[in-house]
Amino acid sequence: MSTLTDPPKESFRLSMLIYDTRYRSATIQVVAMIGFMILIGSIISNTVHNLTDLGKEPSFSFLSEPAGYDINQRLLDYDNQDSHMRASLIGLLNTLVVAVLGCITATILGVIIGVLRLSSNWLVARLMTIYVEMFRNVPVLLWIVFIMAILIETLPAPRAFRGDTPEATMSVFDSVAVTNRGVYVPEPLFHNSLGNIHVFGDSALRFDVSLDLMAFLIVLGGSLYASMRIRKWADALQESTGRRPTIWHIRAAVVIVPSALLMLVLGFHLGYPELKGFNFSGGTHLRNSLIALWLALSLYTAAFIAEIVRSGILAISKGQTEAAAALGLRPKRIMNLVVLPQALRVIIPPLISNYLNLTKNSSLAIAVGYMDLTGTLMGITMNQTGRELETVLLGMLVYLTISLLISSAMNWYNNRVKLVER
Amino acid sequence: MNNSVFFGALTVAGLAAGAAAAGTLDDVKARDKLNCGVSTGLVGFSAPNANGEWEGFDIAVCRAVAAAVLGDPSKVEYVPTTGKTRFTALASGEVDVLARNTTWTFSRDVDLKFEFIGVNYYDGQGFMIPKELGVSSAKELDGATVCIQTGTTTELNLADFFRANNISYEPVPIETNAEARQQYLAGACDVYTTDASGLAATRATFDDPSNHVILPEIISKEPLGPLVRHGDNEWGDVVRWTLNALVAAEELGITSANMSEKAAGTDNPEINRLLGSEGNLGEMLGLDADWAQKALAAGGNYGEIFAKTIGEDTPVGLARGLNAQWTDGGLLYAPPFR
């Protein structure tokens, strides 16, 4: 008969931190952590100390000083007496505009090209291969500069539109002016405008909310909801009786009529651009710099997205396609109903990083003089105030925030479409 | 526990950083090389020539300082800087002196903690516009599209000018002079604005310079000068008086041709003091007695440098104008060497 005895209880000794395997890894981690903290601390303190020696204590007070410079493309009101903070905000909005526009066009183009690259048509597939290889293998900065150069050198200057027999004329029923300073398109105007609501008074974050736009969005949202209810009703009817009523004309009317009525009440009309003095005035001015940056970023990123889409489609087992074909589905429906929904699970994660890349690449805007966050906060503001460290840190923080927001939004979407395993 | 270690580390690092601060003059002598911040290329002011050697009006300042301190004008390391990077390069100690047509302004002098040691070119901001547009004054530019180099004082002057005259404009920001030239010639902007000297230099490179006019309005004062870090007054004195020596030499009639003759001793005591045959000005600066001679030997006096790099016989073709000696109605006025 054997008896179990507890091993002798050893009291904790300091040397056990090193020699006892139970504690050793924790000891190593604590030491490494302390070393890391010392390193970071010394870097920070060294920077602060040296800047103080130079008489430049880190300070963000410059943000409230008047900026003094003008910005050509501004989504909110701004003049050169506004603060650097306001100027940075205008720049940030410009960054977001080009990032959002770029992501949308790049996705549409990328999906089309990716699908066409798998086409059984030899010519189409080869053309798409050439497109992908061409855009993917040239730095995006060169594409930006190249497109800008084409826009500037080949399109007519506004002064070419002048005179009785002008060298250039406006296109699309005299409503769109394509010049080497950008494209002027008609803008929506209202005779009986509801006006704006001003938010945040005089602060750097102030902005106006257009009541016309709000009214339009509310009406449109309401009619889309009504249209959805009609479809649900038709679905239910089909389920129960097997007979589907014709509803497309009702749904179209529900969407179009209220919006059109609202437009009529507000006195909707278009403001056309016209040549006045040195430039066109009136209409909306899409500047060259925006167009060049937008196009270049979209075309470049579309090449990557096309490859992601292709790999996603190829990841779906061929059996799925064959099974769908055996059921009598046509190729287009196989793609839309069977392949793409499953391919999305493979496509979305790498797509996120391409959206992030596009957003970060938009900081190349300065090459064509597009006033994004890099151009305002980390460009002119940095130069005029001499606050390199502060502006760059702020800029990094903003880009980090944007990127994290994009990736969390996309991760949420990914979680929704991913395969639910049981 | 981690926190106390962290703050301990902060203190140690802080002490270590405080101990490192020596005079720039000693640094330069020990290194036997002057680090000089220049532009990335502006013909006439600082640009590499066909042999890859830097030359120009601003380069001459670097060479003169190197000659005065180290006795050899070629002991210069040129560090090309852009409008954006120039101040960081100087503040961080990457360069000892910044000679890069930089405008002397209050905030750069006071807030950015630099020391402008004088003015080597008096400039002002102007506008260039094609003749066919028929504009004769900058006040007629309402609604015009203006090309402008970003990150410079010109940007602020432009905003001020249009605001003061209550007219509007559309700025097209660009990075370099070459880009501005391309956009301006293609008609993507109506007007190009920068320092008048820069406009003249750019217009000189056009195929048809006569079809472009520089408008009469000069909307700003742009005193361009070399600068050093604030707080090292001995080094500031060396650079300041080297520049003054170049200016004074022209006023006193000392040229690279007659310098050795005058160095032997003349009956003008100021020349003797400047060239070191009398007094101990060099010693006061911490340099050799013949420091000014070496500086002048590097490229001649101010007038000779001007004529060689940006004067009327060069492609840039600038007249002396404000940059003539005060005795000729200009603004150049070196304090006495005494």
Coordinates of N, CA and C in Angstrom, one line a residue, chain B residues 195-333:
Chain B
D195 N 8.7 85.2 -56.7 CA 9.6 86.4 -56.6 C 9.9 86.9 -58.0
A196 N 10.0 88.2 -58.2 CA 10.3 88.8 -59.5 C 11.5 88.2 -60.1
S197 N 12.5 87.9 -59.3 CA 13.8 87.3 -59.9 C 13.5 85.9 -60.5
G198 N 12.6 85.2 -59.8 CA 12.3 83.9 -60.3 C 11.5 83.9 -61.5
L199 N 10.6 84.9 -61.6 CA 9.8 85.1 -62.9 C 10.7 85.4 -64.0
A200 N 11.7 86.3 -63.8 CA 12.6 86.6 -64.9 C 13.4 85.4 -65.3
A201 N 13.9 84.6 -64.3 CA 14.6 83.4 -64.6 C 13.8 82.4 -65.4
T202 N 12.5 82.3 -65.0 CA 11.6 81.4 -65.7 C 11.3 81.8 -67.1
R203 N 11.0 83.2 -67.2 CA 10.6 83.7 -68.6 C 11.8 83.5 -69.5
A204 N 13.0 83.6 -69.0 CA 14.2 83.5 -69.9 C 14.2 82.1 -70.5
T205 N 13.5 81.1 -70.0 CA 13.6 79.8 -70.5 C 12.5 79.5 -71.5
F206 N 11.6 80.5 -71.7 CA 10.5 80.3 -72.7 C 11.0 80.4 -74.1
D207 N 10.2 79.9 -75.1 CA 10.5 80.0 -76.5 C 10.3 81.4 -76.9
D208 N 9.2 82.1 -76.4 CA 8.8 83.4 -76.8 C 8.7 84.4 -75.6
P209 N 9.8 84.7 -75.0 CA 9.8 85.5 -73.8 C 9.0 86.8 -74.0
S210 N 9.0 87.4 -75.2 CA 8.5 88.7 -75.4 C 6.9 88.7 -75.3
N211 N 6.3 87.5 -75.4 CA 4.9 87.4 -75.4 C 4.3 87.4 -74.0
H212 N 5.2 87.5 -73.0 CA 4.8 87.4 -71.6 C 5.2 88.7 -70.9
V213 N 4.3 89.3 -70.1 CA 4.7 90.5 -69.4 C 4.7 90.2 -67.9
I214 N 5.6 90.9 -67.2 CA 5.6 90.9 -65.7 C 4.9 92.2 -65.3
L215 N 3.8 92.0 -64.6 CA 3.0 93.2 -64.2 C 3.8 94.1 -63.3
P216 N 3.4 95.4 -63.4 CA 4.2 96.4 -62.6 C 4.1 96.3 -61.1
E217 N 3.0 95.7 -60.6 CA 2.9 95.6 -59.1 C 3.8 94.6 -58.5
I218 N 4.6 95.1 -57.6 CA 5.4 94.2 -56.7 C 4.6 94.2 -55.4
I219 N 4.1 93.0 -55.0 CA 3.1 93.1 -53.9 C 3.7 92.8 -52.6
S220 N 5.0 92.5 -52.5 CA 5.6 92.2 -51.2 C 7.0 92.6 -51.2
K221 N 7.6 92.6 -50.0 CA 9.0 92.7 -49.8 C 9.5 91.3 -49.5
E222 N 10.5 90.9 -50.3 CA 11.1 89.6 -50.1 C 12.6 89.7 -49.9
P223 N 13.0 90.1 -48.7 CA 14.5 90.2 -48.4 C 15.0 88.7 -48.3
L224 N 15.8 88.3 -49.2 CA 16.3 86.9 -49.2 C 17.7 86.9 -48.5
G225 N 17.9 86.0 -47.6 CA 19.2 86.0 -47.0 C 19.5 84.6 -46.4
P226 N 20.8 84.4 -46.1 CA 21.2 83.2 -45.4 C 20.8 83.2 -44.0
L227 N 20.6 82.0 -43.4 CA 20.2 82.0 -42.0 C 20.9 80.9 -41.3
V228 N 21.0 81.0 -39.9 CA 21.6 80.0 -39.1 C 20.7 79.8 -37.9
R229 N 21.1 78.8 -37.1 CA 20.2 78.6 -35.9 C 20.4 79.7 -34.9
H230 N 19.3 79.9 -34.2 CA 19.2 80.9 -33.1 C 20.0 80.4 -31.9
G231 N 20.8 81.3 -31.3 CA 21.4 80.9 -30.0 C 22.9 80.6 -30.1
D232 N 23.4 80.5 -31.3 CA 24.9 80.3 -31.5 C 25.4 81.6 -32.1
N233 N 25.6 82.6 -31.2 CA 25.9 83.9 -31.8 C 27.3 84.0 -32.4
E234 N 28.2 83.2 -31.9 CA 29.6 83.2 -32.5 C 29.5 82.8 -34.0
W235 N 28.8 81.7 -34.2 CA 28.7 81.2 -35.6 C 27.9 82.2 -36.4
G236 N 26.9 82.7 -35.8 CA 26.1 83.7 -36.6 C 27.0 84.9 -37.0
D237 N 27.9 85.3 -36.1 CA 28.8 86.4 -36.4 C 29.7 86.1 -37.6
V238 N 30.2 84.9 -37.6 CA 31.1 84.5 -38.6 C 30.4 84.6 -40.0
V239 N 29.2 84.1 -40.1 CA 28.5 84.1 -41.4 C 28.1 85.5 -41.7
R240 N 27.6 86.2 -40.7 CA 27.1 87.6 -41.0 C 28.3 88.5 -41.5
W241 N 29.4 88.4 -40.9 CA 30.5 89.3 -41.3 C 31.2 88.8 -42.5
T242 N 31.1 87.5 -42.8 CA 31.6 87.1 -44.1 C 30.8 87.7 -45.3
L243 N 29.4 87.7 -45.1 CA 28.6 88.3 -46.1 C 28.9 89.8 -46.1
N244 N 29.0 90.5 -45.0 CA 29.3 91.9 -44.9 C 30.6 92.2 -45.6
A245 N 31.6 91.3 -45.4 CA 32.9 91.5 -46.1 C 32.8 91.5 -47.6
L246 N 31.9 90.7 -48.1 CA 31.7 90.6 -49.6 C 31.1 92.0 -50.1
V247 N 30.2 92.5 -49.3 CA 29.5 93.7 -49.7 C 30.4 94.9 -49.5
A248 N 31.1 94.9 -48.4 CA 32.0 96.0 -48.1 C 33.2 96.1 -49.1
A249 N 33.6 94.9 -49.5 CA 34.7 94.8 -50.5 C 34.4 95.5 -51.8
E250 N 33.1 95.3 -52.2 CA 32.7 96.0 -53.5 C 32.7 97.5 -53.3
E251 N 32.2 97.9 -52.1 CA 32.1 99.4 -51.8 C 33.5 100.0 -51.8
L252 N 34.4 99.2 -51.2 CA 35.8 99.7 -51.0 C 36.7 99.5 -52.3
G253 N 36.1 98.9 -53.3 CA 36.8 98.7 -54.5 C 37.8 97.5 -54.5
I254 N 37.6 96.6 -53.6 CA 38.5 95.4 -53.6 C 37.9 94.3 -54.5
T255 N 38.6 93.9 -55.5 CA 38.1 92.9 -56.4 C 39.1 91.7 -56.3
S256 N 38.7 90.6 -56.9 CA 39.6 89.4 -56.9 C 40.9 89.7 -57.6
A257 N 40.8 90.7 -58.6 CA 42.0 91.0 -59.4 C 43.0 91.8 -58.5
N258 N 42.5 92.8 -57.8 CA 43.5 93.7 -57.1 C 43.7 93.3 -55.6
M259 N 43.1 92.2 -55.2 CA 43.1 91.9 -53.8 C 44.5 91.7 -53.2
S260 N 45.4 90.9 -53.8 CA 46.7 90.6 -53.3 C 47.5 91.9 -53.1
E261 N 47.3 92.8 -54.1 CA 48.0 94.1 -54.0 C 47.5 94.9 -52.8
K262 N 46.2 94.9 -52.6 CA 45.7 95.7 -51.5 C 46.0 95.1 -50.2
A263 N 46.1 93.7 -50.2 CA 46.4 93.0 -48.9 C 47.7 93.4 -48.3
A264 N 48.6 93.8 -49.2 CA 50.0 94.2 -48.7 C 49.9 95.4 -47.8
G265 N 48.8 96.2 -47.9 CA 48.7 97.4 -47.1 C 48.4 98.6 -48.0
T266 N 47.4 99.4 -47.6 CA 47.0 100.6 -48.4 C 46.9 101.7 -47.4
D267 N 46.6 102.9 -47.9 CA 46.5 104.0 -47.0 C 45.1 104.2 -46.5
N268 N 44.2 103.2 -46.9 CA 42.8 103.2 -46.3 C 42.8 102.3 -45.2
P269 N 42.6 102.8 -43.9 CA 42.7 101.9 -42.8 C 41.6 100.8 -42.8
E270 N 40.4 101.2 -43.3 CA 39.3 100.2 -43.3 C 39.7 99.0 -44.2
I271 N 40.2 99.2 -45.3 CA 40.7 98.1 -46.2 C 41.7 97.3 -45.5
N272 N 42.6 97.9 -44.8 CA 43.7 97.2 -44.0 C 43.1 96.3 -42.9
R273 N 42.0 96.9 -42.2 CA 41.4 96.2 -41.1 C 40.7 95.0 -41.7
L274 N 40.0 95.2 -42.9 CA 39.2 94.1 -43.5 C 40.1 93.0 -44.0
L275 N 41.2 93.4 -44.6 CA 42.0 92.3 -45.2 C 43.0 91.8 -44.2
G276 N 43.1 92.4 -43.0 CA 43.9 91.7 -41.9 C 45.3 92.3 -41.8
S277 N 45.7 93.3 -42.6 CA 47.0 93.8 -42.4 C 47.1 94.7 -41.2
E278 N 46.0 95.1 -40.6 CA 45.9 96.0 -39.5 C 44.8 95.5 -38.5
G279 N 45.0 95.6 -37.2 CA 44.0 95.2 -36.3 C 43.9 93.7 -36.1
N280 N 42.9 93.2 -35.3 CA 42.8 91.8 -35.1 C 41.3 91.3 -35.2
L281 N 40.6 91.8 -36.3 CA 39.2 91.4 -36.5 C 39.0 89.9 -36.6
G282 N 40.0 89.3 -37.3 CA 39.9 87.8 -37.5 C 39.9 87.1 -36.2
E283 N 40.8 87.5 -35.4 CA 41.0 86.9 -34.1 C 39.7 87.0 -33.2
M284 N 39.1 88.2 -33.3 CA 37.8 88.4 -32.6 C 36.8 87.4 -33.0
L285 N 36.8 87.0 -34.3 CA 35.8 86.1 -34.8 C 36.2 84.6 -34.5
G286 N 37.4 84.5 -34.1 CA 37.9 83.1 -33.9 C 38.5 82.5 -35.2
L287 N 38.9 83.4 -36.1 CA 39.4 82.9 -37.4 C 40.8 83.5 -37.6
D288 N 41.4 83.1 -38.8 CA 42.7 83.7 -39.1 C 42.6 85.2 -39.4
A289 N 43.7 85.9 -39.4 CA 43.7 87.3 -39.7 C 43.3 87.6 -41.1
D290 N 43.6 86.6 -42.0 CA 43.3 86.9 -43.5 C 42.0 86.2 -43.9
W291 N 41.1 86.0 -42.9 CA 39.8 85.4 -43.3 C 39.1 86.0 -44.4
A292 N 39.0 87.4 -44.4 CA 38.3 88.1 -45.4 C 38.9 87.9 -46.8
Q293 N 40.2 87.9 -46.8 CA 41.0 87.6 -48.1 C 40.5 86.3 -48.7
K294 N 40.5 85.3 -47.8 CA 40.2 83.9 -48.3 C 38.7 83.9 -48.8
A295 N 37.8 84.6 -48.1 CA 36.4 84.7 -48.5 C 36.3 85.3 -49.8
L296 N 37.0 86.4 -50.0 CA 36.9 87.1 -51.3 C 37.6 86.4 -52.4
A297 N 38.6 85.6 -52.1 CA 39.3 84.8 -53.1 C 38.4 83.7 -53.7
A298 N 37.4 83.3 -52.9 CA 36.5 82.2 -53.3 C 35.7 82.6 -54.5
G299 N 35.3 83.8 -54.7 CA 34.4 84.2 -55.8 C 34.4 85.6 -56.1
G300 N 35.2 86.4 -55.5 CA 35.2 87.8 -55.7 C 34.3 88.5 -54.8
N301 N 34.1 89.9 -54.9 CA 33.2 90.6 -54.0 C 31.8 90.4 -54.5
Y302 N 30.8 91.1 -53.7 CA 29.4 90.9 -54.0 C 29.1 91.2 -55.5
G303 N 29.6 92.3 -56.0 CA 29.3 92.8 -57.3 C 29.8 91.7 -58.4
E304 N 31.0 91.2 -58.1 CA 31.5 90.2 -59.1 C 30.6 88.9 -59.1
I305 N 30.2 88.5 -57.9 CA 29.4 87.3 -57.7 C 28.1 87.5 -58.5
F306 N 27.5 88.7 -58.2 CA 26.2 89.0 -58.9 C 26.3 89.0 -60.4
A307 N 27.4 89.6 -60.9 CA 27.5 89.7 -62.4 C 27.7 88.3 -62.9
K308 N 28.4 87.5 -62.2 CA 28.8 86.1 -62.7 C 27.6 85.2 -62.7
T309 N 26.7 85.3 -61.7 CA 25.7 84.3 -61.6 C 24.3 84.8 -62.1
I310 N 23.8 86.0 -61.7 CA 22.5 86.3 -62.1 C 22.4 87.7 -62.8
G311 N 23.6 88.3 -63.1 CA 23.7 89.7 -63.6 C 23.1 89.7 -65.0
E312 N 23.2 90.9 -65.6 CA 22.6 91.2 -66.9 C 23.2 90.4 -68.0
D313 N 24.5 90.0 -67.9 CA 25.1 89.3 -69.0 C 24.8 87.8 -68.9
T314 N 24.1 87.3 -67.9 CA 23.8 85.9 -67.7 C 22.4 85.6 -68.3
P315 N 22.0 84.4 -68.5 CA 20.7 84.1 -69.0 C 19.6 84.6 -68.1
V316 N 19.8 84.6 -66.8 CA 18.8 85.1 -65.9 C 18.6 86.6 -66.1
G317 N 19.7 87.4 -66.3 CA 19.6 88.8 -66.7 C 18.9 89.7 -65.8
L318 N 19.3 89.7 -64.5 CA 18.7 90.6 -63.5 C 19.5 91.9 -63.4
A319 N 18.8 93.0 -63.4 CA 19.5 94.3 -63.1 C 19.8 94.4 -61.6
R320 N 20.8 95.3 -61.3 CA 21.1 95.4 -59.9 C 20.0 96.0 -59.1
G321 N 19.3 97.0 -59.6 CA 18.1 97.6 -58.9 C 18.4 97.9 -57.5
L322 N 17.5 97.3 -56.6 CA 17.6 97.5 -55.2 C 18.9 96.9 -54.6
N323 N 19.5 96.0 -55.4 CA 20.7 95.3 -54.9 C 22.0 96.0 -55.2
A324 N 21.9 97.3 -55.6 CA 23.1 98.1 -55.8 C 23.6 98.6 -54.5
Q325 N 24.9 99.1 -54.4 CA 25.4 99.6 -53.2 C 24.7 100.9 -52.9
W326 N 24.6 101.3 -51.6 CA 23.9 102.4 -51.2 C 24.4 103.7 -51.8
T327 N 25.7 103.7 -52.2 CA 26.3 104.8 -52.8 C 25.8 105.0 -54.3
D328 N 25.2 103.9 -54.8 CA 24.6 103.9 -56.2 C 23.1 104.0 -56.1
G329 N 22.5 104.2 -55.0 CA 21.1 104.3 -54.9 C 20.4 103.0 -54.6
G330 N 21.2 102.0 -54.2 CA 20.6 100.7 -53.8 C 20.5 100.6 -52.3
L331 N 20.2 99.4 -51.8 CA 20.0 99.1 -50.4 C 21.2 98.4 -49.7
L332 N 22.2 98.1 -50.5 CA 23.3 97.3 -49.9 C 24.2 98.3 -49.0
Y333 N 24.3 98.0 -47.8 CA 25.0 98.9 -46.8 C 25.6 98.1 -45.8

